[in-house]
PDB file of C-alpha atoms in Angstrom:
ATOM      1  CA  MET A   1     135.300 127.438 182.498  1.00  0.00           C
ATOM      2  CA  GLY A   2     138.937 127.507 181.459  1.00  0.00           C
ATOM      3  CA  LEU A   3     142.270 127.921 183.184  1.00  0.00           C
ATOM      4  CA  ALA A   4     144.034 131.272 183.580  1.00  0.00           C
ATOM      5  CA  LEU A   5     147.730 131.761 184.201  1.00  0.00           C
ATOM      6  CA  ASP A   6     148.948 133.864 187.108  1.00  0.00           C
ATOM      7  CA  GLY A   7     150.379 137.204 186.038  1.00  0.00           C
ATOM      8  CA  LEU A   8     148.145 137.839 183.038  1.00  0.00           C
ATOM      9  CA  THR A   9     147.535 141.522 182.378  1.00  0.00           C
ATOM     10  CA  GLU A  10     144.157 140.952 180.740  1.00  0.00           C
ATOM     11  CA  THR A  11     141.600 138.174 180.599  1.00  0.00           C
ATOM     12  CA  ILE A  12     138.791 138.172 178.056  1.00  0.00           C
ATOM     13  CA  GLU A  13     135.927 135.873 178.917  1.00  0.00           C
ATOM     14  CA  THR A  14     133.615 134.594 176.223  1.00  0.00           C
ATOM     15  CA  THR A  15     130.446 132.581 176.589  1.00  0.00           C
ATOM     16  CA  ASN A  16     131.250 129.957 173.935  1.00  0.00           C
ATOM     17  CA  MET A  17     133.731 128.866 171.255  1.00  0.00           C
ATOM     18  CA  ASP A  18     132.017 130.821 168.483  1.00  0.00           C
ATOM     19  CA  GLU A  19     132.318 134.057 170.450  1.00  0.00           C
ATOM     20  CA  ARG A  20     135.932 133.161 171.311  1.00  0.00           C
ATOM     21  CA  LYS A  21     136.846 132.693 167.625  1.00  0.00           C
ATOM     22  CA  GLU A  22     135.148 135.952 166.641  1.00  0.00           C
ATOM     23  CA  GLU A  23     137.131 137.761 169.354  1.00  0.00           C
ATOM     24  CA  MET A  24     140.354 136.078 168.209  1.00  0.00           C
ATOM     25  CA  LEU A  25     139.675 137.261 164.675  1.00  0.00           C
ATOM     26  CA  ARG A  26     138.875 140.793 165.784  1.00  0.00           C
ATOM     27  CA  GLN A  27     142.033 141.194 167.879  1.00  0.00           C
ATOM     28  CA  SER A  28     144.571 139.319 165.753  1.00  0.00           C
ATOM     29  CA  ASP A  29     146.860 140.417 162.942  1.00  0.00           C
ATOM     30  CA  ALA A  30     147.872 136.807 162.262  1.00  0.00           C
ATOM     31  CA  PHE A  31     147.485 133.334 163.752  1.00  0.00           C
ATOM     32  CA  ILE A  32     150.190 130.956 164.968  1.00  0.00           C
ATOM     33  CA  VAL A  33     148.808 127.487 165.679  1.00  0.00           C
ATOM     34  CA  LEU A  34     150.863 125.676 168.309  1.00  0.00           C
ATOM     35  CA  PRO A  35     150.549 121.933 168.866  1.00  0.00           C
ATOM     36  CA  GLY A  36     147.311 121.333 170.728  1.00  0.00           C
ATOM     37  CA  GLY A  37     144.119 119.374 170.997  1.00  0.00           C
ATOM     38  CA  PHE A  38     140.623 119.405 169.567  1.00  0.00           C
ATOM     39  CA  GLY A  39     139.944 123.060 170.445  1.00  0.00           C
ATOM     40  CA  THR A  40     143.123 124.062 168.620  1.00  0.00           C
ATOM     41  CA  TYR A  41     142.053 122.057 165.559  1.00  0.00           C
ATOM     42  CA  GLU A  42     138.657 123.745 165.637  1.00  0.00           C
ATOM     43  CA  GLU A  43     140.214 127.208 165.852  1.00  0.00           C
ATOM     44  CA  PHE A  44     142.629 126.426 162.997  1.00  0.00           C
ATOM     45  CA  THR A  45     139.992 124.994 160.678  1.00  0.00           C
ATOM     46  CA  THR A  46     137.606 127.855 161.421  1.00  0.00           C
ATOM     47  CA  MET A  47     140.231 130.496 160.630  1.00  0.00           C
ATOM     48  CA  LEU A  48     141.231 128.514 157.522  1.00  0.00           C
ATOM     49  CA  SER A  49     137.654 128.216 156.259  1.00  0.00           C
ATOM     50  CA  TRP A  50     136.983 131.885 157.066  1.00  0.00           C
ATOM     51  CA  SER A  51     140.074 132.752 155.028  1.00  0.00           C
ATOM     52  CA  GLN A  52     138.816 130.543 152.195  1.00  0.00           C
ATOM     53  CA  ILE A  53     135.518 132.446 152.028  1.00  0.00           C
ATOM     54  CA  ASN A  54     137.280 135.797 152.469  1.00  0.00           C
ATOM     55  CA  ILE A  55     135.989 136.722 155.921  1.00  0.00           C
ATOM     56  CA  HIS A  56     139.611 137.614 156.676  1.00  0.00           C
ATOM     57  CA  GLN A  57     142.911 137.843 154.804  1.00  0.00           C
ATOM     58  CA  LYS A  58     145.234 137.296 157.782  1.00  0.00           C
ATOM     59  CA  PRO A  59     148.125 134.842 157.666  1.00  0.00           C
ATOM     60  CA  ILE A  60     147.751 131.527 159.487  1.00  0.00           C
ATOM     61  CA  ALA A  61     150.834 129.513 160.457  1.00  0.00           C
ATOM     62  CA  LEU A  62     150.971 125.952 161.695  1.00  0.00           C
ATOM     63  CA  PHE A  63     153.967 125.719 164.011  1.00  0.00           C
ATOM     64  CA  ASN A  64     154.763 122.171 162.944  1.00  0.00           C
ATOM     65  CA  ILE A  65     157.162 121.270 165.756  1.00  0.00           C
ATOM     66  CA  ASN A  66     158.752 117.832 165.294  1.00  0.00           C
ATOM     67  CA  GLY A  67     156.219 117.022 162.550  1.00  0.00           C
ATOM     68  CA  TYR A  68     153.239 117.413 164.905  1.00  0.00           C
ATOM     69  CA  TYR A  69     150.994 118.646 162.085  1.00  0.00           C
ATOM     70  CA  ASP A  70     152.322 116.399 159.305  1.00  0.00           C
ATOM     71  CA  ASP A  71     149.209 114.195 159.400  1.00  0.00           C
ATOM     72  CA  LEU A  72     146.890 117.222 159.342  1.00  0.00           C
ATOM     73  CA  VAL A  73     148.722 118.684 156.335  1.00  0.00           C
ATOM     74  CA  ALA A  74     148.535 115.260 154.646  1.00  0.00           C
ATOM     75  CA  MET A  75     144.774 115.179 155.300  1.00  0.00           C
ATOM     76  CA  LEU A  76     144.378 118.631 153.746  1.00  0.00           C
ATOM     77  CA  GLN A  77     146.372 117.417 150.732  1.00  0.00           C
ATOM     78  CA  LYS A  78     144.108 114.350 150.531  1.00  0.00           C
ATOM     79  CA  THR A  79     141.099 116.687 150.488  1.00  0.00           C
ATOM     80  CA  ILE A  80     142.594 118.447 147.482  1.00  0.00           C
ATOM     81  CA  ASP A  81     143.576 115.188 145.771  1.00  0.00           C
ATOM     82  CA  ALA A  82     139.977 113.980 146.154  1.00  0.00           C
ATOM     83  CA  GLY A  83     138.699 117.141 144.471  1.00  0.00           C
ATOM     84  CA  PHE A  84     136.962 118.658 147.500  1.00  0.00           C
ATOM     85  CA  ALA A  85     139.121 121.803 147.518  1.00  0.00           C
ATOM     86  CA  PRO A  86     141.345 123.574 145.014  1.00  0.00           C
ATOM     87  CA  ALA A  87     145.114 123.093 145.359  1.00  0.00           C
ATOM     88  CA  GLU A  88     145.540 126.842 145.825  1.00  0.00           C
ATOM     89  CA  ASN A  89     143.862 126.569 149.232  1.00  0.00           C
ATOM     90  CA  LEU A  90     147.133 125.193 150.600  1.00  0.00           C
ATOM     91  CA  SER A  91     148.548 128.709 150.177  1.00  0.00           C
ATOM     92  CA  LEU A  92     146.038 130.018 152.754  1.00  0.00           C
ATOM     93  CA  PHE A  93     148.276 128.770 155.573  1.00  0.00           C
ATOM     94  CA  ILE A  94     151.980 128.478 156.315  1.00  0.00           C
ATOM     95  CA  ASN A  95     153.444 125.132 157.379  1.00  0.00           C
ATOM     96  CA  ALA A  96     156.588 126.036 159.335  1.00  0.00           C
ATOM     97  CA  THR A  97     158.957 124.075 161.554  1.00  0.00           C
ATOM     98  CA  SER A  98     160.662 127.113 163.125  1.00  0.00           C
ATOM     99  CA  ILE A  99     159.879 130.609 164.380  1.00  0.00           C
ATOM    100  CA  GLU A 100     162.039 131.960 161.564  1.00  0.00           C
ATOM    101  CA  GLY A 101     159.963 129.980 159.060  1.00  0.00           C
ATOM    102  CA  ILE A 102     156.759 131.416 160.498  1.00  0.00           C
ATOM    103  CA  PHE A 103     157.937 135.022 160.237  1.00  0.00           C
ATOM    104  CA  ASP A 104     159.419 134.445 156.792  1.00  0.00           C
ATOM    105  CA  GLY A 105     156.041 133.032 155.763  1.00  0.00           C
ATOM    106  CA  PHE A 106     154.295 136.081 157.242  1.00  0.00           C
ATOM    107  CA  ASP A 107     156.670 138.392 155.323  1.00  0.00           C
ATOM    108  CA  HIS A 108     155.805 136.654 152.039  1.00  0.00           C
ATOM    109  CA  PHE A 109     152.139 135.902 152.697  1.00  0.00           C
ATOM    110  CA  HIS A 110     149.662 137.038 150.078  1.00  0.00           C
ATOM    111  CA  HIS A 111     146.012 136.147 150.533  1.00  0.00           C
ATOM    112  CA  GLU A 112     144.610 135.081 147.197  1.00  0.00           C
ATOM    113  CA  LEU A 113     141.401 133.195 146.661  1.00  0.00           C
ATOM    114  CA  PRO A 114     141.503 130.438 144.048  1.00  0.00           C
ATOM    115  CA  TYR A 115     137.983 131.255 142.895  1.00  0.00           C
ATOM    116  CA  LYS A 116     135.174 133.645 143.696  1.00  0.00           C
ATOM    117  CA  TYR A 117     132.440 132.523 146.026  1.00  0.00           C
ATOM    118  CA  VAL A 118     128.922 133.459 145.003  1.00  0.00           C
ATOM    119  CA  ASN A 119     126.471 134.428 147.712  1.00  0.00           C
TER     120      ASN A 119
END
């Protein structure tokens, strides 16, 4: 059970996080990741990995307010440096410190996979 704000015009209830992420994907044109906790990290990494395997081609933006996501971006870079992901995967999300940076990133976003996945 989650919290709901007063004055909402619509509430969509889901039975679990997987259903929630599928509904987010279905209804969204893009994703803006605000500073948050473990659920936010899970939603970001799911949308990022789904982008990586071409389930969607929607832009994802980390709203990196006051460097909140600097350590996460550094971890993703470490993953690339260690050879676990191609460097091009960093282009699957936008790291922005302002609303203007997010929308500029959306305007210039082009989903391109670094390599083809084989099923």
